[in-house]
CSV table of C-alpha atoms in Angstrom, one decimal:
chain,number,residue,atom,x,y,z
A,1,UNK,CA,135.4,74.9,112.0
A,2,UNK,CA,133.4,72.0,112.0
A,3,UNK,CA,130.0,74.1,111.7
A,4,UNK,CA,132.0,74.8,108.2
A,5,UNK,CA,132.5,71.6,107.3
A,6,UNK,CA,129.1,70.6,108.4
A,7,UNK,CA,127.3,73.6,106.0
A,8,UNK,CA,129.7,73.0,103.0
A,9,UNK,CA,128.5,68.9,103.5
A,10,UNK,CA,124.9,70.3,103.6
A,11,UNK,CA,125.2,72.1,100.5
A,12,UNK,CA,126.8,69.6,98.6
A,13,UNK,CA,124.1,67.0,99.7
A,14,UNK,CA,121.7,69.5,98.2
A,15,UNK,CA,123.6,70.1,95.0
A,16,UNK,CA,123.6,66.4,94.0
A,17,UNK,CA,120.2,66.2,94.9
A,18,UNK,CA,119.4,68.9,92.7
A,19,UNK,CA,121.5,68.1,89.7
A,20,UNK,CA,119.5,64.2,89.7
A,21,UNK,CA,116.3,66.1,89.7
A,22,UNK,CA,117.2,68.0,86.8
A,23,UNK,CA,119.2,64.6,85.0
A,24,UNK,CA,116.3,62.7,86.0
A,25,UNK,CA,118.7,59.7,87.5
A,26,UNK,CA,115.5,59.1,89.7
A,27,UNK,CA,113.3,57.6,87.0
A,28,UNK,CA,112.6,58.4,82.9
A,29,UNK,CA,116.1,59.5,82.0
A,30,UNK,CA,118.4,58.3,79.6
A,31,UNK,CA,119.7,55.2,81.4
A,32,UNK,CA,116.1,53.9,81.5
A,33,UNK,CA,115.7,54.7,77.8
A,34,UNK,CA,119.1,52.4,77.6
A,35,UNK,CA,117.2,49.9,80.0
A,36,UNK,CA,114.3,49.7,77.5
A,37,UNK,CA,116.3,49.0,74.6
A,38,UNK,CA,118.6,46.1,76.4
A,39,UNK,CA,115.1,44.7,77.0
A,40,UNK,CA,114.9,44.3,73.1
A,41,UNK,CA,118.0,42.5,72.7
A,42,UNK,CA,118.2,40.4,75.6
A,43,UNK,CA,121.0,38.4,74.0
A,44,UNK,CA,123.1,41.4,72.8
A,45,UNK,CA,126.1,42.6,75.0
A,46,UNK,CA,124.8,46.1,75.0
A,47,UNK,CA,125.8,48.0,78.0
A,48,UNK,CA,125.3,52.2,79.0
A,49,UNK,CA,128.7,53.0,77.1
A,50,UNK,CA,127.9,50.8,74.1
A,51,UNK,CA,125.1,53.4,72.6
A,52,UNK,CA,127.0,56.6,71.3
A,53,UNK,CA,125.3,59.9,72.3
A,54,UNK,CA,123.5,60.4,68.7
A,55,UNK,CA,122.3,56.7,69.2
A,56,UNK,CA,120.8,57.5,72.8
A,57,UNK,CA,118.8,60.6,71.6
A,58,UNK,CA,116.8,58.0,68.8
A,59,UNK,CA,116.7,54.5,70.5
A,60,UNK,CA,112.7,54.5,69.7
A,61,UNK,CA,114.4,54.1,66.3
A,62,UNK,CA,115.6,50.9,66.6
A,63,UNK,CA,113.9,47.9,64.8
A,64,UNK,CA,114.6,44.5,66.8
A,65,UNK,CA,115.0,42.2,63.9
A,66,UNK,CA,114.5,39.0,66.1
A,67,UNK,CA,117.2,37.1,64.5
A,68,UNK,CA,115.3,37.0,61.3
A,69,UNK,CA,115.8,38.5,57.7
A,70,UNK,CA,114.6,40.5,56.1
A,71,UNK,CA,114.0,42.9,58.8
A,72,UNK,CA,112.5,46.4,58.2
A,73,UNK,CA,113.2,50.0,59.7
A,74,UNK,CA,110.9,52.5,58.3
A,75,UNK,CA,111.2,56.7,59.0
A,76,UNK,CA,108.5,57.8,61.5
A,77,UNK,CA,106.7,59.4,58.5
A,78,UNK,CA,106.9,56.0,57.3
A,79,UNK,CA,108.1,57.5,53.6
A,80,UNK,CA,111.5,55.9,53.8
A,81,UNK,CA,111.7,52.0,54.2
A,82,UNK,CA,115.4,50.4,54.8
A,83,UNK,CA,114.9,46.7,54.5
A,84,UNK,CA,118.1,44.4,55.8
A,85,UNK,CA,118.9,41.5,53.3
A,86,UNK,CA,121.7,39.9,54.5
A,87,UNK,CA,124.3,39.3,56.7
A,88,UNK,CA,127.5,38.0,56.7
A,89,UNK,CA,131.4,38.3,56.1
A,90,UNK,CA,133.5,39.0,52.6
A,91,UNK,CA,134.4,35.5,51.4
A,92,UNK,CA,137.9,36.9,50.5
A,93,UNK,CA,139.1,39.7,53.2
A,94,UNK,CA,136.7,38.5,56.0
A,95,UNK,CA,134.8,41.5,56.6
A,96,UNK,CA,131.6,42.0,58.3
A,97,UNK,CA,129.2,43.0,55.6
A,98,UNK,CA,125.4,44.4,55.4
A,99,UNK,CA,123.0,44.6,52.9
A,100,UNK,CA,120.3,46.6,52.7
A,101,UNK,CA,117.5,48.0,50.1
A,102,UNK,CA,116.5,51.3,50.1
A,103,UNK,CA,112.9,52.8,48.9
A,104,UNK,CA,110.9,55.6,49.5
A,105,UNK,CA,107.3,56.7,48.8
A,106,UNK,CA,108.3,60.1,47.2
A,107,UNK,CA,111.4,61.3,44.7
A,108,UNK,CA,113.9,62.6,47.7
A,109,UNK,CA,117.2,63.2,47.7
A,110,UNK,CA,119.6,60.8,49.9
A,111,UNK,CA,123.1,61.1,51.1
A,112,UNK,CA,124.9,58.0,52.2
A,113,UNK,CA,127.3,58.7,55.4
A,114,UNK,CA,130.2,56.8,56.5
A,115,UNK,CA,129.3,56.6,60.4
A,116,UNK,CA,127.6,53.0,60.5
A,117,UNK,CA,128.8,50.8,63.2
A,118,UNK,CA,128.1,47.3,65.2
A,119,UNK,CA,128.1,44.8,67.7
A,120,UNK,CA,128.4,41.1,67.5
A,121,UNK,CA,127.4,38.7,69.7
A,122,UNK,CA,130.7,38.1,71.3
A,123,UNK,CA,131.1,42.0,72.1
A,124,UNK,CA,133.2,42.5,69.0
A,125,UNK,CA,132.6,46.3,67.4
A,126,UNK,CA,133.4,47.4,63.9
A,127,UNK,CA,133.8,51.0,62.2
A,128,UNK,CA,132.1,51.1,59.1
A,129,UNK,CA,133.5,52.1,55.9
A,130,UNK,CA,131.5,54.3,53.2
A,131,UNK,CA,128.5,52.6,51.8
A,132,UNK,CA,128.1,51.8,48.2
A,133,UNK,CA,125.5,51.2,45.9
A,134,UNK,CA,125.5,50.1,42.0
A,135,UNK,CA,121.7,51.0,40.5
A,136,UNK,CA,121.3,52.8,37.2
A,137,UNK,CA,118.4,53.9,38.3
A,138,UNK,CA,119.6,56.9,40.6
A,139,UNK,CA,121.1,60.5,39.3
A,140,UNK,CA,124.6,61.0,41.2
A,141,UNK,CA,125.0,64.3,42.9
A,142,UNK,CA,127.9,66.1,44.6
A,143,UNK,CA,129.3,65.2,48.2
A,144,UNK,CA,127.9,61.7,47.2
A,145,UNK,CA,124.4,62.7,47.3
A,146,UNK,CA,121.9,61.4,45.0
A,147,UNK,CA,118.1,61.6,43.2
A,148,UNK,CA,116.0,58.5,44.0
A,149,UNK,CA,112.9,58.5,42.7
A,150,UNK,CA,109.9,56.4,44.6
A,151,UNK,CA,109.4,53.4,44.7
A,152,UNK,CA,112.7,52.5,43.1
A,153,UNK,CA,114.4,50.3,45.3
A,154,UNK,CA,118.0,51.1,45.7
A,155,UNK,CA,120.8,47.9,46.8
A,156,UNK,CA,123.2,49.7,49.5
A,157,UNK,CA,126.5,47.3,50.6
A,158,UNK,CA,127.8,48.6,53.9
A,159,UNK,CA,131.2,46.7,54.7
A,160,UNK,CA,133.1,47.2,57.6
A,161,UNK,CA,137.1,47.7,58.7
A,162,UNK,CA,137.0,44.8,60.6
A,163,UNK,CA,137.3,41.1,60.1
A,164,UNK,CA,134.5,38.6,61.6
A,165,UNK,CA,135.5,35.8,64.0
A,166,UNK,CA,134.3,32.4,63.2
A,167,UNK,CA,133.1,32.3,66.9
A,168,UNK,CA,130.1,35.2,66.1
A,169,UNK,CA,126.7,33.6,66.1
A,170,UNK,CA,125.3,36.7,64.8
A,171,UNK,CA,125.1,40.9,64.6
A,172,UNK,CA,123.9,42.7,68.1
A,173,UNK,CA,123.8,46.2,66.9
A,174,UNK,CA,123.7,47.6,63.5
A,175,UNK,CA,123.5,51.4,63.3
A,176,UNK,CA,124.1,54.1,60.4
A,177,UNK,CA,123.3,57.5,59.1
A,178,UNK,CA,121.9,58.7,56.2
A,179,UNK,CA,120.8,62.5,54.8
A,180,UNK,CA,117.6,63.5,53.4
A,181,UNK,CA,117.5,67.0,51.8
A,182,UNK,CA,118.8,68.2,54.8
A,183,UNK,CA,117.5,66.1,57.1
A,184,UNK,CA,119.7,63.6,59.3
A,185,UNK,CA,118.0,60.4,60.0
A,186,UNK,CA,119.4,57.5,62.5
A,187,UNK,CA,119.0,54.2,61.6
A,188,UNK,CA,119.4,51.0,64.2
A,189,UNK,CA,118.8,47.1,64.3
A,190,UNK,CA,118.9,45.0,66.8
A,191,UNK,CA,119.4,41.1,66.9
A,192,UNK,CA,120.6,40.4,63.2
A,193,UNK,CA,121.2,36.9,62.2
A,194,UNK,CA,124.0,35.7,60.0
A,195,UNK,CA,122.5,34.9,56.6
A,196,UNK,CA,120.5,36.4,54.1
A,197,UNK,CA,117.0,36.9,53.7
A,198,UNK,CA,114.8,33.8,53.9
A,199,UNK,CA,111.5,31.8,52.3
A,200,UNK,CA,109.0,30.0,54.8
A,201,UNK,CA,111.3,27.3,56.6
A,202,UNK,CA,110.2,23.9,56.1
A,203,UNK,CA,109.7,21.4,59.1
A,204,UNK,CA,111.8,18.2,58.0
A,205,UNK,CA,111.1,16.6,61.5
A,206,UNK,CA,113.5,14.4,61.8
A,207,UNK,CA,113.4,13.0,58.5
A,208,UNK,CA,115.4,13.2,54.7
A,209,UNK,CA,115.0,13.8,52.0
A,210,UNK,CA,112.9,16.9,52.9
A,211,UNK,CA,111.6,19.7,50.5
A,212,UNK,CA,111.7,23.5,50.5
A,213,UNK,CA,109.6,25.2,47.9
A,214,UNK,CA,110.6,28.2,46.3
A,215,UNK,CA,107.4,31.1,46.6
A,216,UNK,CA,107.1,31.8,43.5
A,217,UNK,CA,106.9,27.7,42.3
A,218,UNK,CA,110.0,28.1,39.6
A,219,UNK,CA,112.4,25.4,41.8
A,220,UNK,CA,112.6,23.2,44.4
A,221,UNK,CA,115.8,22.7,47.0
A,222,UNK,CA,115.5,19.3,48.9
A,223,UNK,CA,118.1,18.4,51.0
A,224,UNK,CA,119.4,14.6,50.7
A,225,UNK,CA,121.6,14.0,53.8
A,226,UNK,CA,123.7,15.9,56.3
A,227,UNK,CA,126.5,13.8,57.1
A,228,UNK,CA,130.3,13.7,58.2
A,229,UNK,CA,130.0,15.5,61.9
A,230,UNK,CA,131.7,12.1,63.5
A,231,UNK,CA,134.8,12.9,61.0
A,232,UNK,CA,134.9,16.4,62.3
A,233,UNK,CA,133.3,17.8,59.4
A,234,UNK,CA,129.6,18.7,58.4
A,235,UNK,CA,128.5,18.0,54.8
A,236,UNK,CA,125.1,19.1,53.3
A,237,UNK,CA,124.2,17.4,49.9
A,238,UNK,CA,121.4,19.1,48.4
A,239,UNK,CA,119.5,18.8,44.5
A,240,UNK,CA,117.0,21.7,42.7
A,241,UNK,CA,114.8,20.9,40.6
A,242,UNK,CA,113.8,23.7,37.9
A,243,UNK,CA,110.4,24.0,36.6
A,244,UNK,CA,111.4,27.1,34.6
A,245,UNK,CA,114.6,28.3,33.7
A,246,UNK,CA,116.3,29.6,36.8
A,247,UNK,CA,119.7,31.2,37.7
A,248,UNK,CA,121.0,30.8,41.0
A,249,UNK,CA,123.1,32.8,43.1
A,250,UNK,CA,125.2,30.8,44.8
A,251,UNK,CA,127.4,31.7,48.0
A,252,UNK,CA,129.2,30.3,51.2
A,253,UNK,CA,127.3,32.3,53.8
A,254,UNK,CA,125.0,28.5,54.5
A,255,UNK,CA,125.0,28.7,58.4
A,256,UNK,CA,124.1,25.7,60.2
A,257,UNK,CA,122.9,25.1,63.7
A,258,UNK,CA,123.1,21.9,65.9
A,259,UNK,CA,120.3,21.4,68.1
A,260,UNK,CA,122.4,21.8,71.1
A,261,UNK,CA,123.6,25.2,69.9
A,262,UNK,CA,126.6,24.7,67.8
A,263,UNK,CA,127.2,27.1,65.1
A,264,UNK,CA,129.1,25.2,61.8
A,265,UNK,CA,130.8,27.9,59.6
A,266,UNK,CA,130.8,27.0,56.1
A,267,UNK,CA,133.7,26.3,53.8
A,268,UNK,CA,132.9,25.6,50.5
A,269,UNK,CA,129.9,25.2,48.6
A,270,UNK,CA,129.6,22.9,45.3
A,271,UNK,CA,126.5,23.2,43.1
A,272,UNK,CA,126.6,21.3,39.6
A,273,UNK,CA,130.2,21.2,38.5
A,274,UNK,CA,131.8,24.2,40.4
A,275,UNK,CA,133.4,24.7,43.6
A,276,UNK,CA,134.3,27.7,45.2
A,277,UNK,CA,134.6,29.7,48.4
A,278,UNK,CA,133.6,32.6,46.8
A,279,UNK,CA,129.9,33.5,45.0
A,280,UNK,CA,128.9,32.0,41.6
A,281,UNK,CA,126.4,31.7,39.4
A,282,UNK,CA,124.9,28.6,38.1
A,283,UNK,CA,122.0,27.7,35.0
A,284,UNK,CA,119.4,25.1,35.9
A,285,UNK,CA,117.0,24.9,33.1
A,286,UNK,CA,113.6,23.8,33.2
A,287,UNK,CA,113.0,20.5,34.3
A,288,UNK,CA,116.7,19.8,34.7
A,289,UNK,CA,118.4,18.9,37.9
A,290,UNK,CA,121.8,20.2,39.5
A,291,UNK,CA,123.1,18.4,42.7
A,292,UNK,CA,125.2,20.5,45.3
A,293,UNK,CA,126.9,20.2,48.4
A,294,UNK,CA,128.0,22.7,51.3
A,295,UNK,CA,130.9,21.9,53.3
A,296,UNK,CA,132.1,23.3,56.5
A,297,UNK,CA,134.9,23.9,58.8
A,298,UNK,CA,136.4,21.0,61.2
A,299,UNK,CA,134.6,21.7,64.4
A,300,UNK,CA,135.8,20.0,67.6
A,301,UNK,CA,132.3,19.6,69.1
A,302,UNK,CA,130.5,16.6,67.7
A,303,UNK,CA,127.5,16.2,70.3
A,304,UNK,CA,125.2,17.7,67.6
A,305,UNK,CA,122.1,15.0,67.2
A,306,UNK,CA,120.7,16.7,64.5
A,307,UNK,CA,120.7,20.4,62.9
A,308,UNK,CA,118.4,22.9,64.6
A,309,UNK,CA,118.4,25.3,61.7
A,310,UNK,CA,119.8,25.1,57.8
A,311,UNK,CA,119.7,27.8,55.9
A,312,UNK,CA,121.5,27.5,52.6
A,313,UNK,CA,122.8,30.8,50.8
A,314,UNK,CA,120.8,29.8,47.6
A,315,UNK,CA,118.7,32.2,45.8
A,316,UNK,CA,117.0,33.2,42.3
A,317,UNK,CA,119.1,35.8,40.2
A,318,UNK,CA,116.4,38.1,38.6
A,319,UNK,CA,113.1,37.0,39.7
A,320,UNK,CA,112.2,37.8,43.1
A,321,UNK,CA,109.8,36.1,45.3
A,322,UNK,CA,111.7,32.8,45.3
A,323,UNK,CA,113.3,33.4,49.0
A,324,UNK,CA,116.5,31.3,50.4
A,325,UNK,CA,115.8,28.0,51.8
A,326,UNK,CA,115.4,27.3,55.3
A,327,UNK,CA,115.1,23.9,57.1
A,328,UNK,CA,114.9,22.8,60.6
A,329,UNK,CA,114.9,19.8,62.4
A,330,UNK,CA,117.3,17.7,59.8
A,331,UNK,CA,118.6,14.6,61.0
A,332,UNK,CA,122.7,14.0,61.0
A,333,UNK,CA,123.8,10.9,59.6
């Protein structure tokens, strides 16, 4: 009997043996293709059962954004481009919303699926709903597919099911799925900032007032004072200057950092004579001034010396090449 036991033991060694040879659990398999893509996003709570099994056949297609925006994915033809814009929550339901441009090199045919998903940075996930876009310039089909002509760049909104915390510093994992012709593509981002796309960040060292400069020269954004953190509350007072006439989008999504590591959520911004917690628009004409301020929510912590990073959700309506502004190194009053 126990010559029986012994050869059944024997066999079974041999089995497993086999079945890691053929798996290759030994080296090169997929948990090392996992491994290389946690070394991308060392500060994302990915694990082995965060990928799904369509995302672990195409990690090479992940683009690590390095907590900066824009951040661009490209198609390994390079003929499709998806460039992230910005990144933030629904100023009314709380949602975790991306945008995202999409433009090819050649007319194509596209077909937006409702399969995106993500990560924060606390471990949070989210289901995504079904994109949307809102261009003139592309010719609706059936099933939701569309003509998109190159070089056309095409303004996607993917929102998500779920609510953001306030505690998120930022997006771990952003993954979705689109259809060209009839070809599937997978589409992943790693390392996603909250915010929106950005200008050059200006160095204030320590000092105000301090001066962004929009990159294509039509305004100014120079930040006044930060102020209010030993009441509990951070507030940014900010002015533009115009040199041409200049509509600004205006929006809550102005994260600030404390140089310690704090993360202030903002509240409610104030540019000229509105205030709101949801987007506006404002008219600066040309050599004209508009003051604003961004408020934030009552934080606790108060052992911030200065802010690390500013960027304020502030950007050109119809002109590009003006960017958002970005400071670092602000001093707290």
């Amino acid at each position: 009997m126990s010559a029986i036991r012994l050869a059944k033991k024997s066999f079974l060694n041999l089995t497993i043996l086999a079945f890691a040879a053929l798996t290759g659990c030994s080296g090169g398999g997929t948990l090392d293709r996992i491994s290389d893509v946690e070394k991308l996003a060392t500060n994302s709570p990915l694990n082995d059962d965060s990928l799904t099994p369509a995302e672990q056949d195409s990690l090479s297609d992940f683009t690590d954004c390095d907590s900066r925006l824009p951040c661009v994915w490209s198609s390994r033809d390079t003929g499709i481009t998806i460039t992230l814009e910005a990144v933030g929550s629904d100023s009314i339901t709380g949602r975790l919303e991306i945008a995202y441009i999409v433009q090819t090199t050649r007319d194509t045919r596209l077909q937006l699926l409702e399969r995106a998903s993500a990560v924060d940075s606390t471990g949070g996930n989210y289901i995504g709903l079904l994109p949307e876009h809102g261009s003139s310039n592309v010719v609706s089909g059936t099933n939701g597919a569309f003509e998109l002509l190159a070089g056309i760049r095409l303004t996607v909104n993917q929102s998500f099911r779920q609510a953001t915390p306030l505690s998120i510093r930022s997006v771990a994992r952003f993954s979705f799925e689109f259809i060209e012709n009839s070809m599937s593509h997978k589409v992943g981002f790693l390392n996603l900032p909250l915010g929106s796309a950005t200008g050059d960040e200006i160095d204030c060292k320590g000092s105000v007032p301090c001066t962004w400069r929009a990159d294509n020269e039509e305004y100014n954004v120079t930040v006044i004072l930060a102020e209010g953190l030993t009441a509990g509350r951070l507030l940014v007072h900010y002015q533009v200057d115009a040199f041409e006439d200049v509509r600004m989008y205006v929006d809550t999504g102005s994260i600030a950092i404390g140089n310690e590591g704090t993360v202030f959520m903002p509240k409610i911004h104030t540019f000229g004579d509105t205030s709101d917690y949801r987007p506006f628009e404002s008219v600066v004409f040309a050599d004209a001034s508009a003051s604003g301020v961004q408020s934030y929510f009552r934080t606790a912590d108060q052992s911030a010396t200065r802010l690390k990073k500013l960027t304020l959700d502030l950007s050109q309506i119809g002109t590009p090449g003006g960017g958002v502004p970005v400071f670092t190194n602000l001093p707290l009053d």
